[in-house]
Short mmCIF file of C-alpha atoms in Angstrom, two decimals:
data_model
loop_
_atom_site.label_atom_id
_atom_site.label_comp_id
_atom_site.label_asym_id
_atom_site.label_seq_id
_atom_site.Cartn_x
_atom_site.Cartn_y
_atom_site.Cartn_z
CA UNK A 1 123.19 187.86 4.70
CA UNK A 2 123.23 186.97 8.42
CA UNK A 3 125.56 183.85 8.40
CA UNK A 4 123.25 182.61 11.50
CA UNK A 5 120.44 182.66 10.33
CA UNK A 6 118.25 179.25 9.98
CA UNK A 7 118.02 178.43 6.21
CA UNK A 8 114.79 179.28 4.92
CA UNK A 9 112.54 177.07 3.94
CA UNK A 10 110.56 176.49 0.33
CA UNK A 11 106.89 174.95 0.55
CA UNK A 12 105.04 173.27 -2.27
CA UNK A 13 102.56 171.02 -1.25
CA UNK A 14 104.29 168.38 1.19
CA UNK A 15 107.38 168.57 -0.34
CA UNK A 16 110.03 171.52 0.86
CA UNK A 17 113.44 172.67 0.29
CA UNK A 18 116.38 174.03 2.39
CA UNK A 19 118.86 176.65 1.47
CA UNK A 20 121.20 176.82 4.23
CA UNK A 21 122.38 180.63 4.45
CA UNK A 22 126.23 180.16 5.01
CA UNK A 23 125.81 178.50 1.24
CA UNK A 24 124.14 181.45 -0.16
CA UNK A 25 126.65 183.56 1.24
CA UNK A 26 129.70 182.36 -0.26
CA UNK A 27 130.68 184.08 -3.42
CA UNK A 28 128.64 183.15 -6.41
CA UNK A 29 127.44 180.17 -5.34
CA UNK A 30 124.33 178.53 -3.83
CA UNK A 31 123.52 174.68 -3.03
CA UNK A 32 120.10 173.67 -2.61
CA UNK A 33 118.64 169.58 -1.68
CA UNK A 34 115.15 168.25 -1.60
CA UNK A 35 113.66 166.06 0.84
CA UNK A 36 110.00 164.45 0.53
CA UNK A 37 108.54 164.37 3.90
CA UNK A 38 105.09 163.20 3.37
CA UNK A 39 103.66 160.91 6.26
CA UNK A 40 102.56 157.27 5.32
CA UNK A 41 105.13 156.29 2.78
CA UNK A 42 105.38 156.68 -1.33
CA UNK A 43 107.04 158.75 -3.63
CA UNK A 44 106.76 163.41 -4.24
CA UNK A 45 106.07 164.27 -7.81
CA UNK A 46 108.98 165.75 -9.67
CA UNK A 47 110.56 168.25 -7.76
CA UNK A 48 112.08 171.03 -9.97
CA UNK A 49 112.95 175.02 -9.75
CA UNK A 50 113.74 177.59 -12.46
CA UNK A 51 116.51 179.41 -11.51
CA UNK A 52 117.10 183.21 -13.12
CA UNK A 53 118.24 186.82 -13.21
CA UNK A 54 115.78 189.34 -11.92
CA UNK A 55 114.58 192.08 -14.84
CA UNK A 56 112.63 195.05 -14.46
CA UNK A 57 110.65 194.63 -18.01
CA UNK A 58 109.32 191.94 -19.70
CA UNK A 59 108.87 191.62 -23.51
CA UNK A 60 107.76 188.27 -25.45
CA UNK A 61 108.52 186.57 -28.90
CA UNK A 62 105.49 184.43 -30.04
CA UNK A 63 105.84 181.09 -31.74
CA UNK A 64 103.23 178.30 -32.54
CA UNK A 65 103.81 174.60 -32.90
CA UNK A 66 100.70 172.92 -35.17
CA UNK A 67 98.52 170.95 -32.45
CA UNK A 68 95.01 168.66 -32.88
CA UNK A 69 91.65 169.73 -33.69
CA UNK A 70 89.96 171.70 -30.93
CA UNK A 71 93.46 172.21 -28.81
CA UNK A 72 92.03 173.52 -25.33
CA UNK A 73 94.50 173.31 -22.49
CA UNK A 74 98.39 172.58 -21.90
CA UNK A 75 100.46 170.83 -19.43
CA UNK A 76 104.24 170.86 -18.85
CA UNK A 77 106.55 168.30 -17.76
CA UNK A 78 109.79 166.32 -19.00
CA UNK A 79 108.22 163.07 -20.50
CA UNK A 80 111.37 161.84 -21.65
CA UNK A 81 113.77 162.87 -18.92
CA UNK A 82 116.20 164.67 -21.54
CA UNK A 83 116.37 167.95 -19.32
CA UNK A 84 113.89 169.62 -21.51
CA UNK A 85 110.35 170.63 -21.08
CA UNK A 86 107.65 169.18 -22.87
CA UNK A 87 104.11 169.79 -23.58
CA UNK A 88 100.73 167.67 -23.57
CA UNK A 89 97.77 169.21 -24.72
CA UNK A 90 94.26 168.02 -24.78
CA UNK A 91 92.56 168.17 -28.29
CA UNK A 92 88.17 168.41 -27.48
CA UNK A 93 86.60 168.32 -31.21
CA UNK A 94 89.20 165.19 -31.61
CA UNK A 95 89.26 163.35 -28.24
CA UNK A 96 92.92 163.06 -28.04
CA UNK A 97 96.07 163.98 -26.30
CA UNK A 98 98.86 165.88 -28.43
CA UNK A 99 102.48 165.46 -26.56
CA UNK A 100 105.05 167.63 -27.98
CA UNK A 101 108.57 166.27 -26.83
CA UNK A 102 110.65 169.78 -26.70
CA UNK A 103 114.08 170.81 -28.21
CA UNK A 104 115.01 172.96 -25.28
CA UNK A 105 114.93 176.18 -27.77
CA UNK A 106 111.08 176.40 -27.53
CA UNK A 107 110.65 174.40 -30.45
CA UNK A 108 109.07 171.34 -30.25
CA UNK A 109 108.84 167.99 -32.35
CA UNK A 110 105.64 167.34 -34.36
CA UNK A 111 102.77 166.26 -32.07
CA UNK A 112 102.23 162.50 -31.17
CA UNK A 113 98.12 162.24 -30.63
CA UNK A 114 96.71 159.76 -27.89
CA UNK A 115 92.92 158.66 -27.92
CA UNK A 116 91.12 160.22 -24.59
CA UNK A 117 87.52 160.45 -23.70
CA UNK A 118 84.91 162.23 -25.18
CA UNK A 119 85.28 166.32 -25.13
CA UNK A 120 88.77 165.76 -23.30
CA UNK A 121 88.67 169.36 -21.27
CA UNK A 122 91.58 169.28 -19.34
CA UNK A 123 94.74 167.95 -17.98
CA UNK A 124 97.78 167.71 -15.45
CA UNK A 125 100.55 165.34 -14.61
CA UNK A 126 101.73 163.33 -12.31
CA UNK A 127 103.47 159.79 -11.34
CA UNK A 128 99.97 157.82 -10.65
CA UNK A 129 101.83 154.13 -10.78
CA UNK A 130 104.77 155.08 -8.71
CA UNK A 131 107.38 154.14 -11.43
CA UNK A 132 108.96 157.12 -11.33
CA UNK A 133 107.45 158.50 -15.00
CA UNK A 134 105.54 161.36 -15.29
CA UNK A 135 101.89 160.28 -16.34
CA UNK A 136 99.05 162.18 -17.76
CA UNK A 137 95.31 162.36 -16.04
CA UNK A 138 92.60 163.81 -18.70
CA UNK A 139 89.09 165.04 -17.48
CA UNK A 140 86.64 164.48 -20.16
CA UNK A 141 83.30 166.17 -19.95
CA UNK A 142 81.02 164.26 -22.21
CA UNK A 143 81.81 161.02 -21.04
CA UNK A 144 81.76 162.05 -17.45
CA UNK A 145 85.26 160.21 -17.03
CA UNK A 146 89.13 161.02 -16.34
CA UNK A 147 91.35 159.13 -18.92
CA UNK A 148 95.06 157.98 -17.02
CA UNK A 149 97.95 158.00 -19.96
CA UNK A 150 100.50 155.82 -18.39
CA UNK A 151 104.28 157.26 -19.50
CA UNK A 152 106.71 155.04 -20.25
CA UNK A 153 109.52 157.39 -19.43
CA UNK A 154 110.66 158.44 -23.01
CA UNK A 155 108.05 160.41 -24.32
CA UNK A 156 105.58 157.72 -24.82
CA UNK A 157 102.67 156.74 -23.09
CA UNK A 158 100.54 153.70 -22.98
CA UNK A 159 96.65 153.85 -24.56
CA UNK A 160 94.05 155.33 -21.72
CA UNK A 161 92.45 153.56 -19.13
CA UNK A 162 89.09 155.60 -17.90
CA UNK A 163 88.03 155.85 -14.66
CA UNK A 164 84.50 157.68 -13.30
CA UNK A 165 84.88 161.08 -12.53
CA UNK A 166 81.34 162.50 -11.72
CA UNK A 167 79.03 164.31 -13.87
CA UNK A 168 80.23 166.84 -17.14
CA UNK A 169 83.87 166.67 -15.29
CA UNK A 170 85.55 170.34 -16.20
CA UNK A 171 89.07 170.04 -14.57
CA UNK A 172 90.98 167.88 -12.70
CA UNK A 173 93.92 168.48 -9.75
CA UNK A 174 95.97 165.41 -8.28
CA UNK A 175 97.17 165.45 -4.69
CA UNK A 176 97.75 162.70 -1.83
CA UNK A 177 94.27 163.01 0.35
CA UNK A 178 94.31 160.13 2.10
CA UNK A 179 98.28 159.90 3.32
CA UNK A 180 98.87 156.52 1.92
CA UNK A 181 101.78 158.02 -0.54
CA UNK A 182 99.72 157.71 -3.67
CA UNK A 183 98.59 160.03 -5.91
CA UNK A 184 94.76 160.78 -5.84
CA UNK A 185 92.58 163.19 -8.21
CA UNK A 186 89.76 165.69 -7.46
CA UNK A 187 87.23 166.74 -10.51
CA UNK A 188 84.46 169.74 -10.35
CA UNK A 189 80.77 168.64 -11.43
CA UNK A 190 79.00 171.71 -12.49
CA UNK A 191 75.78 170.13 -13.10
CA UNK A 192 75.66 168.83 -9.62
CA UNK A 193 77.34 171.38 -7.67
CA UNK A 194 79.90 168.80 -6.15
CA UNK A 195 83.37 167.11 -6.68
CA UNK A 196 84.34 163.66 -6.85
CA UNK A 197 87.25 162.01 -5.22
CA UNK A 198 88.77 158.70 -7.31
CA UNK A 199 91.38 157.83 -4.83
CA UNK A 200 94.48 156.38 -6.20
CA UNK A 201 95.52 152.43 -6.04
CA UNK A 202 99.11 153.75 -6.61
CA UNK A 203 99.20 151.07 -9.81
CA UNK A 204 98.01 153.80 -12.06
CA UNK A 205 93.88 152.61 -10.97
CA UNK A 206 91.47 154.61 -9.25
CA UNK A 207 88.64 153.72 -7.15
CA UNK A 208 84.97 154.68 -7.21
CA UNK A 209 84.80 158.47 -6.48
CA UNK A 210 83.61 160.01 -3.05
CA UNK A 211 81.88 163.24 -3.35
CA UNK A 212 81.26 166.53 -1.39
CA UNK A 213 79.33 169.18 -1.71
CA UNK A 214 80.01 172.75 -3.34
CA UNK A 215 78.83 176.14 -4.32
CA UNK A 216 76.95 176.57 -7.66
CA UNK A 217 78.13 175.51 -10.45
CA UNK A 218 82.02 174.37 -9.87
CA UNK A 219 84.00 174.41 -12.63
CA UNK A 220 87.81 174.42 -11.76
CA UNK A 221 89.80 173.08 -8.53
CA UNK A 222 93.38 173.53 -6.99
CA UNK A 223 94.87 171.68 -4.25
CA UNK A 224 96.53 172.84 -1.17
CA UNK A 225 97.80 172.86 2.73
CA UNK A 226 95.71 176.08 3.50
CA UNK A 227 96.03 175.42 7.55
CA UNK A 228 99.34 173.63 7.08
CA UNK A 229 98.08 170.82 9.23
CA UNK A 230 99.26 168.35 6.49
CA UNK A 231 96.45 167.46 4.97
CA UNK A 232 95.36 168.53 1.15
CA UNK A 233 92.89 171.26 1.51
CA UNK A 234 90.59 171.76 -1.69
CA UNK A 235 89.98 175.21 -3.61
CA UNK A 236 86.94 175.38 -6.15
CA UNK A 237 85.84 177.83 -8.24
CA UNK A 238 82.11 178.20 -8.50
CA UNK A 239 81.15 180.04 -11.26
CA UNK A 240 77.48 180.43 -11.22
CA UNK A 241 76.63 180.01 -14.91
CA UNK A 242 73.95 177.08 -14.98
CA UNK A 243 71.97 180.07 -16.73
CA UNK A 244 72.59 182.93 -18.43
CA UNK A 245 73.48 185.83 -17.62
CA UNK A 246 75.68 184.09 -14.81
CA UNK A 247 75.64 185.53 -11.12
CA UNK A 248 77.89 186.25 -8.94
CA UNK A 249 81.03 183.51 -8.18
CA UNK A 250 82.46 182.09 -4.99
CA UNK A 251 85.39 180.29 -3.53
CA UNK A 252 84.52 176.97 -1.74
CA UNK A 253 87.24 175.95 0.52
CA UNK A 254 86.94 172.38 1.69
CA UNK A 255 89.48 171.58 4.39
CA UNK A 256 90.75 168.04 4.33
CA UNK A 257 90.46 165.28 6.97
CA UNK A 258 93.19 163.24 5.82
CA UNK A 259 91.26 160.06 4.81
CA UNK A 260 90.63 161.18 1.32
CA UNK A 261 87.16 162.94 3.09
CA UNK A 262 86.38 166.69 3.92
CA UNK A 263 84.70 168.64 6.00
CA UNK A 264 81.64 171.25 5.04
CA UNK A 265 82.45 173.29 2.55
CA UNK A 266 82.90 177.50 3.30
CA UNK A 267 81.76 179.66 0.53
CA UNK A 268 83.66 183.28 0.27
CA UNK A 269 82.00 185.54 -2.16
CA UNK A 270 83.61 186.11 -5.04
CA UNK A 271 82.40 187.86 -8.62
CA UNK A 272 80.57 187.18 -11.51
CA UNK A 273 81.36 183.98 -13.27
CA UNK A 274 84.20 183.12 -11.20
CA UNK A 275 85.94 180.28 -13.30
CA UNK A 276 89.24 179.71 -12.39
CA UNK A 277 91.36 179.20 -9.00
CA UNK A 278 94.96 179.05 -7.77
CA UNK A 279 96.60 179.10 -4.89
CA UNK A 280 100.06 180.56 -3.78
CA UNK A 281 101.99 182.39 -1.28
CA UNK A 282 102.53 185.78 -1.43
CA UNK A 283 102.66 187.52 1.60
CA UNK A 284 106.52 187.15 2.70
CA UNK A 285 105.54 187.92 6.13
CA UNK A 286 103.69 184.53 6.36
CA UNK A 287 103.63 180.95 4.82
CA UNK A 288 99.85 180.19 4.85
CA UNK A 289 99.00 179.91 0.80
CA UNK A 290 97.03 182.29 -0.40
CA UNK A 291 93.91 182.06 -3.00
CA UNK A 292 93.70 183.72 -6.56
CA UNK A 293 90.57 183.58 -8.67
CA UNK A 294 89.40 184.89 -12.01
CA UNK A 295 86.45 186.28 -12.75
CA UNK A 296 85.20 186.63 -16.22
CA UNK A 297 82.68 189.21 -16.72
CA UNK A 298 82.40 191.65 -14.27
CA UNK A 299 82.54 194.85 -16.23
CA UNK A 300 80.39 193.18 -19.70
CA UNK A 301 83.67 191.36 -21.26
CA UNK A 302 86.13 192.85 -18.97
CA UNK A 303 87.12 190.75 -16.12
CA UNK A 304 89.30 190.83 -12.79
CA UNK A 305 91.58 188.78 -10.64
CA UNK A 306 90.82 188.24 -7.06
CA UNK A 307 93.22 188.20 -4.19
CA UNK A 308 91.92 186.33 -0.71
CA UNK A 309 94.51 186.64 2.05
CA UNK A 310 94.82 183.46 4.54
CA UNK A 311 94.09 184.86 7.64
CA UNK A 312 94.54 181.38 9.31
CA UNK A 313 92.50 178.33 10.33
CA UNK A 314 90.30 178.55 6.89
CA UNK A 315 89.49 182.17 6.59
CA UNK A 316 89.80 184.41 4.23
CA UNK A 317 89.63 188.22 3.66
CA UNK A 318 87.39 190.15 1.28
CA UNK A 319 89.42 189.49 -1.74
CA UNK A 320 91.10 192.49 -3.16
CA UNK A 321 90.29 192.77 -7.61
CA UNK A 322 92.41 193.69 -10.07
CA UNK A 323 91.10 194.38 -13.64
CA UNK A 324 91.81 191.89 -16.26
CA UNK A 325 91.26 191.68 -19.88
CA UNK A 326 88.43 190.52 -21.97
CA UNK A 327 86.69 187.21 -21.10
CA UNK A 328 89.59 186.11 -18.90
CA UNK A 329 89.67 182.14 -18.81
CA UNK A 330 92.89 181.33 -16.16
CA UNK A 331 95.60 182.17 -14.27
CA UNK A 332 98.91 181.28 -13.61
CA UNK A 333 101.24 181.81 -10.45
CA UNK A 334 105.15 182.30 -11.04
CA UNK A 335 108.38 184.53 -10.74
CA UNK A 336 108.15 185.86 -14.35
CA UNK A 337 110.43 188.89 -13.68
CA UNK A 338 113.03 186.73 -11.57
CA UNK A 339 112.71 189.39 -8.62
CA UNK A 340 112.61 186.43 -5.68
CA UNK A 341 108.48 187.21 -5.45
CA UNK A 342 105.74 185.89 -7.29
CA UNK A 343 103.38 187.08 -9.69
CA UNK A 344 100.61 186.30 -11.57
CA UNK A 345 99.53 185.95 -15.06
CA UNK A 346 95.92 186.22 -16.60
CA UNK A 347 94.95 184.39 -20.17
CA UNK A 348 92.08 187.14 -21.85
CA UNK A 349 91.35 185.02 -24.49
CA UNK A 350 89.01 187.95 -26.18
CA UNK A 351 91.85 189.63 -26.23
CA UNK A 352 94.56 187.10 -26.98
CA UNK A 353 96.77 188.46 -24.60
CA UNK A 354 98.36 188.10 -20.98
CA UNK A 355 97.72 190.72 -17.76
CA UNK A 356 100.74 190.63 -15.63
CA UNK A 357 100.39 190.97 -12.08
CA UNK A 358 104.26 192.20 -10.44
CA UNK A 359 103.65 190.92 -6.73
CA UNK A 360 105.02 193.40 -4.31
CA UNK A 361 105.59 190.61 -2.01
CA UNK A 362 102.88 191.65 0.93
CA UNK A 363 99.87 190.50 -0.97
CA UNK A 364 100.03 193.64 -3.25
CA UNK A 365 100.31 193.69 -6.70
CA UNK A 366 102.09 196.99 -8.78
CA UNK A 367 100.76 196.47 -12.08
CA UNK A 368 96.84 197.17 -10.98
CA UNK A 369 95.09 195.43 -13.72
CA UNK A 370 97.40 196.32 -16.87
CA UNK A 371 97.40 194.16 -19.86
CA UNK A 372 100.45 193.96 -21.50
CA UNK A 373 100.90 194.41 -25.14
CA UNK A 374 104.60 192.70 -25.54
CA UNK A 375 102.76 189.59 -24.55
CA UNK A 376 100.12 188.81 -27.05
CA UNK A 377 99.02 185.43 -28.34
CA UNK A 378 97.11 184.47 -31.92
CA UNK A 379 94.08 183.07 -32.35
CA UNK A 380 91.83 181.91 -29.46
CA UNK A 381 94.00 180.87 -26.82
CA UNK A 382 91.89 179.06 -24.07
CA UNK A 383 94.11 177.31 -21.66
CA UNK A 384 97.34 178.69 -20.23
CA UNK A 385 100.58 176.72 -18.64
CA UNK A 386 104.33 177.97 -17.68
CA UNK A 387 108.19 176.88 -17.84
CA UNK A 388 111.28 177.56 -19.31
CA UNK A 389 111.16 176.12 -22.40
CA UNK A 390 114.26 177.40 -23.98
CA UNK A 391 116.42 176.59 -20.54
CA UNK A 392 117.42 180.38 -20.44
CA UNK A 393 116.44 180.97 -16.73
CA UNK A 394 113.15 182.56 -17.25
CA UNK A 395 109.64 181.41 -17.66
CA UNK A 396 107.62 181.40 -20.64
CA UNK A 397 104.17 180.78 -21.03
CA UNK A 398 102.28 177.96 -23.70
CA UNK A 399 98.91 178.30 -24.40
CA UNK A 400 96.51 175.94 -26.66
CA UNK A 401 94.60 177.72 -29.38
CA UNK A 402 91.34 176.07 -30.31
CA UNK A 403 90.90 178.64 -33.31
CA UNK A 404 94.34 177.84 -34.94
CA UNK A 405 94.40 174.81 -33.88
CA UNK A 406 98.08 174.89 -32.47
CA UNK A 407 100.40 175.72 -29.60
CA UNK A 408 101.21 179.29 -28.72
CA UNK A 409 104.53 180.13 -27.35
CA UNK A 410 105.09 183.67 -25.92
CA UNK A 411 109.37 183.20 -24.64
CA UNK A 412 110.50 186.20 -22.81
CA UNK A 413 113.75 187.61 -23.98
CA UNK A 414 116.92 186.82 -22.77
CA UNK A 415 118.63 188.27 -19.56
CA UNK A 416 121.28 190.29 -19.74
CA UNK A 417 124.82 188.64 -21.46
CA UNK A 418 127.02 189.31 -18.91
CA UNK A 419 124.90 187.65 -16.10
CA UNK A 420 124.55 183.95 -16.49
CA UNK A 421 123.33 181.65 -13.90
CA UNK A 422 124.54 178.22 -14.33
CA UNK A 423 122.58 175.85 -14.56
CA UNK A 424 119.28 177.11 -15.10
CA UNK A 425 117.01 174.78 -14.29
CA UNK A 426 117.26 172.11 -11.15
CA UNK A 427 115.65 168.89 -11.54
CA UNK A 428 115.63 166.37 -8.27
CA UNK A 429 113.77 163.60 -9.92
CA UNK A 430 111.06 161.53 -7.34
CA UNK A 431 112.15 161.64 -4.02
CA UNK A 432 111.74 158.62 -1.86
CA UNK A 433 109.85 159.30 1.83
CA UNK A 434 112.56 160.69 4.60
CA UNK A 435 115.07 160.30 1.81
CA UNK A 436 117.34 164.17 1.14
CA UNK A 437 118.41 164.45 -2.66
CA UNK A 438 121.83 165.32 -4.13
CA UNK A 439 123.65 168.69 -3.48
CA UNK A 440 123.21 170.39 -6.78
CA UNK A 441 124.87 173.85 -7.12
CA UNK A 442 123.64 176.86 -9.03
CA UNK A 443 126.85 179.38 -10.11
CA UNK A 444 126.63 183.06 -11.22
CA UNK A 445 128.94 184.76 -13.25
CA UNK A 446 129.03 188.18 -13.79
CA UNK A 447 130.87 189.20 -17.01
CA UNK A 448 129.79 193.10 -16.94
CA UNK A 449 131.88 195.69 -15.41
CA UNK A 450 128.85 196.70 -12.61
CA UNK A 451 129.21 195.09 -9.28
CA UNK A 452 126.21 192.38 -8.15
CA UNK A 453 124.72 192.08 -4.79
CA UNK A 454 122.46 189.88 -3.82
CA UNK A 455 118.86 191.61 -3.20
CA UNK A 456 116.87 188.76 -1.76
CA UNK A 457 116.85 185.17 -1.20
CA UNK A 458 113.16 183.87 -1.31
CA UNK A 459 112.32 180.28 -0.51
CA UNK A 460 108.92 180.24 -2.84
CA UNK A 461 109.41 178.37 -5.87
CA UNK A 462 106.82 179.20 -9.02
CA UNK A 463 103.64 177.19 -8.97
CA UNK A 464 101.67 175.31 -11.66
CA UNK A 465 97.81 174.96 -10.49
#
């Protein structure tokens, strides 16, 4: 590695990361900080990075954790600051939130539940009172409301408080839009073919929600810098399924102003039933995030992944498909073969399996549309997270199965013996404005008889949408 070189730089959101290069270079070793730079004061979200050993296959092992009635979509954090990944997962034929506290083997402890709304349909986390915990925000359809778990840091979390979200809310994505350093949420409103905007009161409140206008039928959001001109940029998908059979999808990108507002939303044509959206990036050549959507049933239960290109100030390119598996319900963006370049992951939940996408790291993908058979899940699996929930350096995927009632998880297998990275997961906590974390070191040992070099340093970490 060119000892001269500037250190590369990791984006996520507002928050970034600096490896400097003469640290990579020396033997074995690498040091990485955080700093939060976000204009207007407050406090990042957790700021965390698997660290692993790159393979060149991928098999699973499934397990299941019992879960609530009507289990329909995860998310991952450490509740209870052990080091540890745990997961909440929203329960719709019982109105509650399961949290499983995990083991750090992918085991978990039996489910605590949590009244939510009515038809709780999905969830994320996020520190909403600035304390430093990770909280949960729940979108509940029927009662056309978000519920806000506060955590109390341990694993617990205080009873709901519920706050307007819009009409039949279907998701919900949390991101600073107004640059006043607290957390706000966005929420799709299929019925009305808008979002609403509670802004945050950075006490765990929200106010009344602005709105803005969409493509038809909205049903899933993601959150990102698309122009990098630090403000929050919104994604939606817009599925087109007020009837059936539904038409074709689109992506409406609505660039943000920076007040908690947006500009006029610009529809790029997707495919039938588009219902899910993330956003990463993939091209190494550039650092403008990229879009990924699914697409349910393009050919009769069959379905595809779309990849739109940023081609700069709020364009995007035709978006390339990739064939999917049957009735696919979400995707997830991550580095699940630990080559330094990220890939995606479908849920088919026909199927009850994954499609891996292996990211050739110029907006390609090698795998062109393959569904993977070590990587199968029971039941009906309908909502799809990732993390490394048995601390072994590579990511796993949970997914909530509203058949079984339970949590899948589908753990790769271990990396070779005689390559160990130590440790394997970097946490840095909630970084204070202008403040630069710790030093933490990652070591790698290499016990086999084969000499190592280092391929590639990439400064993307895996995304959660």
């Amino acid at each position: 590695m060119d000892q001269n070189a500037p250190p590369p730089t990791l984006y996520y959101g507002l928050v970034y990361a600096s490896i400097s290069a003469s640290d990579i270079a020396k033997p074995g070793t690498a040091t990485i900080q955080v700093k939060n730079d976000t204009p207007g004061g407050g406090y990042s979200n957790v700021v965390s990075f698997p660290i692993g050993v790159s393979k060149t296959s991928l098999t699973g092992v499934i397990s299941t954790a019992p879960s609530g009635n009507g289990a329909s979509w995860p998310a991952v954090g450490d509740f209870n600051k052990d080091g540890k990944l745990d997961v909440a997962s929203v329960n719709i034929s019982a109105n509650t939130v399961s949290v499983f506290l995990g083991n750090g083997d992918a085991t978990f402890q039996p489910h605590v539940d949590y009244p939510a709304g009515t038809q709780p349909w999905y969830i994320v986390t996020g520190d909403f009172n600035g304390d430093g915990n990770l909280d949960l925000a729940v979108a509940n359809k029927a009662s056309n409301n978000v519920s806000i778990l506060l955590g109390n840091g341990n694993g617990t979390f205080q009873p709901a408080t519920n706050f307007a979200a819009g009409n039949s809310p279907t998701a919900v994505a949390t991101a600073d839009f107004n640059h006043d350093g607290k957390l706000d949420l966005i929420v799709p409103n299929p019925p009305d073919n808008t979002i609403s905007v509670p802004l945050g009161n950075g006490d765990g409140t929200f106010g009344t929600p602005l709105t803005a206008a969409t493509g038809a039928y909205p049903v899933h959001v993601a959150v990102a810098d698309l122009d990098l001109d630090g403000k929050m940029d919104v994604e939606v998908a817009d599925e087109n399924c007020a009837t059936v059979p539904c038409g074709i999808g689109s992506i409406s990108v609505l660039r943000g102003k920076g007040d908690g507002t947006f500009k006029a939303k610009h529809d790029f044509q997707s495919n039938t039933a588009t219902n899910f959206v993330a956003v990463a990036t993939f091209d190494a050549q550039d650092i403008l995030p990229d879009i990924v959507a699914v697409n349910s049933q393009v050919f009769n239960t069959y379905g595809t992944v779309g990849y739109f290109k940023n081609m700069g100030r709020g364009s995007f390119a035709t978006p390339v498909e990739y064939t999917t598996g049957q009735s696919s319900t979400a995707v997830v963006v991550g580095d699940f073969n630990n080559d330094g370049k990220l890939d995606m992951a479908v849920l088919n939940r026909e199927g009850s399996n994954l499609t891996l996408e292996f990211s050739n790291s110029d907006g390609t993908f090698g795998n062109n549309g393959i569904t993977n058979s070590n990587f199968n899940f029971f039941g009906g699996p309908s909502g799809m997270a990732v993390g490394d929930f048995n601390n072994d350096g590579q990511l796993d995927f949970v997914s909530s199965d509203n058949i079984d009632n339970e949590l899948d998880i589908l753990t790769q297998q271990t990396a070779p013996a005689d390559v160990t990275l130590n440790p394997t997961f970097l946490d840095f906590g909630v970084q204070p404005v202008e403040q630069v974390s710790p030093t933490q070191k990652v070591t790698l040992t290499n016990a086999g008889g084969t000499t190592l070099s280092i391929s590639s340093i990439r400064g993307k970490p895996f995304a959660i949408p």
